[in-house]
Amino acid sequence: MTVETDKHNTGSHGDTRLDHVAIAVTNLEETLKFYEESLGLTRLEIEVVEEQGVRVAKLEVGNTHIELLEPLSPETPVGKFIAQRGPGLHHICIGVDDISSRLTCLKDSGTKLINEEPKIGAGGAKIAFVHPKSTGGVLLELSQPQ
Ligand code: CO
């Protein structure tokens, strides 16, 4: 068996972790009835993130999270997503230590980025989205905690 390594998987960028999986929903309180009451997950907080146009409920799952995203209006990215495809899996988020160096490296490798520079997301984290065309069809968020 051959083990292939290169500079991208030798840890030169620091740690990664699954930060959260985000689900677009039309009604936060309705959806929380399932995740909180039926499934028994612990809800940590509900936060309005104006920059992203969403109200976010964060649920604890082991050492990672599920985020329920309710659009603040139909004109927001999540509002448009729901209008086109209905509610459902919106993105997955990988936590990184140094988002700027990650973005530079991804740009250099020809990755299609939605945000070339980090923006401020929930909890004050620096975030950037990678286009589904480069990720196997899933919207991917990178996040560096505050
Ligand atoms: Co997210």
Short mmCIF file of C-alpha atoms and ligand atoms in Angstrom, two decimals:
data_model
loop_
_atom_site.label_atom_id
_atom_site.label_comp_id
_atom_site.label_asym_id
_atom_site.label_seq_id
_atom_site.Cartn_x
_atom_site.Cartn_y
_atom_site.Cartn_z
CA MET A 1 0.00 0.00 0.00
CA THR A 2 1.27 3.45 -0.91
CA VAL A 3 0.64 6.35 1.39
CA GLU A 4 0.63 9.64 -0.44
CA THR A 5 1.49 12.78 1.43
CA ASP A 6 2.00 16.37 0.43
CA LYS A 7 2.16 19.72 2.17
CA HIS A 8 -1.62 19.88 2.44
CA ASN A 9 -1.95 16.96 4.84
CA THR A 10 1.14 17.17 6.99
CA GLY A 11 -0.53 19.49 9.49
CA SER A 12 1.25 22.62 8.23
CA HIS A 13 -2.05 24.50 8.45
CA GLY A 14 -2.82 23.45 12.03
CA ASP A 15 -5.85 21.56 13.32
CA THR A 16 -9.18 21.02 11.61
CA ARG A 17 -12.48 19.95 13.14
CA LEU A 18 -16.11 19.59 12.09
CA ASP A 19 -17.45 22.86 13.50
CA HIS A 20 -21.10 22.52 12.50
CA VAL A 21 -23.62 21.23 10.00
CA ALA A 22 -26.18 23.89 9.02
CA ILE A 23 -29.78 23.24 8.01
CA ALA A 24 -31.95 25.89 6.33
CA VAL A 25 -35.42 26.00 7.90
CA THR A 26 -38.53 28.11 7.39
CA ASN A 27 -39.50 28.25 11.09
CA LEU A 28 -36.90 27.94 13.84
CA GLU A 29 -39.31 27.30 16.72
CA GLU A 30 -41.22 24.65 14.73
CA THR A 31 -38.00 22.82 13.81
CA LEU A 32 -36.62 23.07 17.35
CA LYS A 33 -39.57 20.99 18.54
CA PHE A 34 -37.98 18.02 16.77
CA TYR A 35 -34.30 18.64 17.54
CA GLU A 36 -34.76 19.86 21.11
CA GLU A 37 -37.86 18.12 22.41
CA SER A 38 -38.12 14.90 20.37
CA LEU A 39 -34.42 14.21 19.74
CA GLY A 40 -33.33 15.70 23.07
CA LEU A 41 -30.43 17.83 21.85
CA THR A 42 -29.33 20.76 24.01
CA ARG A 43 -29.88 24.18 22.47
CA LEU A 44 -27.06 26.56 23.30
CA GLU A 45 -28.32 29.87 21.95
CA ILE A 46 -30.38 31.68 19.36
CA GLU A 47 -28.47 34.47 17.65
CA VAL A 48 -29.38 36.94 14.92
CA VAL A 49 -26.49 37.31 12.46
CA GLU A 50 -27.42 40.39 10.41
CA GLU A 51 -24.37 40.03 8.11
CA GLN A 52 -25.58 36.60 6.97
CA GLY A 53 -29.28 37.48 7.09
CA VAL A 54 -30.20 34.63 9.44
CA ARG A 55 -31.46 33.75 12.88
CA VAL A 56 -29.38 30.82 14.12
CA ALA A 57 -30.18 28.17 16.74
CA LYS A 58 -27.12 26.23 17.82
CA LEU A 59 -27.57 22.67 19.09
CA GLU A 60 -24.94 20.59 20.83
CA VAL A 61 -24.07 17.19 19.29
CA GLY A 62 -21.08 15.60 21.03
CA ASN A 63 -18.22 18.01 20.50
CA THR A 64 -19.73 19.58 17.39
CA HIS A 65 -22.99 21.38 16.50
CA ILE A 66 -26.04 21.46 14.32
CA GLU A 67 -27.13 24.97 13.37
CA LEU A 68 -30.67 25.70 12.25
CA LEU A 69 -30.76 28.75 9.96
CA GLU A 70 -33.96 30.75 9.54
CA PRO A 71 -33.71 33.51 6.92
CA LEU A 72 -34.49 37.06 8.11
CA SER A 73 -36.16 37.74 4.74
CA PRO A 74 -36.74 36.02 1.36
CA GLU A 75 -33.99 38.23 -0.20
CA THR A 76 -31.21 36.77 1.97
CA PRO A 77 -28.97 33.95 0.66
CA VAL A 78 -30.71 31.37 2.89
CA GLY A 79 -34.12 32.80 1.92
CA LYS A 80 -33.26 32.35 -1.76
CA PHE A 81 -31.89 28.85 -1.08
CA ILE A 82 -35.20 27.79 0.51
CA ALA A 83 -37.21 29.38 -2.32
CA GLN A 84 -35.22 27.38 -4.89
CA ARG A 85 -34.76 24.01 -3.17
CA GLY A 86 -36.91 24.01 -0.05
CA PRO A 87 -35.59 23.56 3.47
CA GLY A 88 -32.67 21.18 3.97
CA LEU A 89 -28.93 20.75 4.38
CA HIS A 90 -27.36 24.14 3.63
CA HIS A 91 -23.65 23.80 4.43
CA ILE A 92 -21.04 22.05 6.49
CA CYS A 93 -18.39 23.98 8.39
CA ILE A 94 -14.81 23.01 9.07
CA GLY A 95 -13.04 24.86 11.86
CA VAL A 96 -9.49 25.97 11.06
CA ASP A 97 -6.73 27.74 12.99
CA ASP A 98 -5.63 30.24 10.34
CA ILE A 99 -8.34 31.04 7.80
CA SER A 100 -6.24 33.59 5.87
CA SER A 101 -3.47 31.11 5.07
CA ARG A 102 -6.10 28.49 4.16
CA LEU A 103 -7.77 30.88 1.72
CA THR A 104 -4.45 31.82 0.12
CA CYS A 105 -3.58 28.16 -0.32
CA LEU A 106 -7.03 27.29 -1.73
CA LYS A 107 -6.84 30.21 -4.16
CA ASP A 108 -3.39 29.04 -5.29
CA SER A 109 -4.74 25.55 -5.94
CA GLY A 110 -7.52 26.92 -8.18
CA THR A 111 -10.39 26.36 -5.74
CA LYS A 112 -13.58 28.28 -6.51
CA LEU A 113 -14.16 30.53 -3.49
CA ILE A 114 -17.32 32.47 -2.70
CA ASN A 115 -15.43 34.68 -0.21
CA GLU A 116 -11.80 35.42 -1.02
CA GLU A 117 -11.50 37.40 2.21
CA PRO A 118 -12.89 36.33 5.60
CA LYS A 119 -16.16 37.83 6.83
CA ILE A 120 -17.57 37.97 10.36
CA GLY A 121 -20.05 35.19 11.19
CA ALA A 122 -21.94 33.91 14.22
CA GLY A 123 -20.11 34.35 17.51
CA GLY A 124 -17.67 36.78 15.90
CA ALA A 125 -15.82 34.00 14.07
CA LYS A 126 -13.93 34.74 10.84
CA ILE A 127 -15.66 32.76 8.08
CA ALA A 128 -15.46 32.17 4.33
CA PHE A 129 -17.46 29.98 1.98
CA VAL A 130 -16.05 27.63 -0.67
CA HIS A 131 -18.17 27.04 -3.79
CA PRO A 132 -19.92 23.64 -4.12
CA LYS A 133 -18.27 23.23 -7.55
CA SER A 134 -14.95 22.63 -5.78
CA THR A 135 -16.20 20.51 -2.88
CA GLY A 136 -18.22 17.66 -4.37
CA GLY A 137 -21.46 19.59 -4.45
CA VAL A 138 -21.73 20.83 -0.86
CA LEU A 139 -21.44 24.44 0.26
CA LEU A 140 -18.43 24.45 2.60
CA GLU A 141 -17.75 27.06 5.26
CA LEU A 142 -14.35 27.58 6.86
CA SER A 143 -14.40 29.13 10.30
CA GLN A 144 -11.72 30.49 12.59
CA PRO A 145 -13.12 31.08 16.08
CA GLN A 146 -12.70 34.52 17.59
CO CO B 1 -22.22 28.04 9.24
#
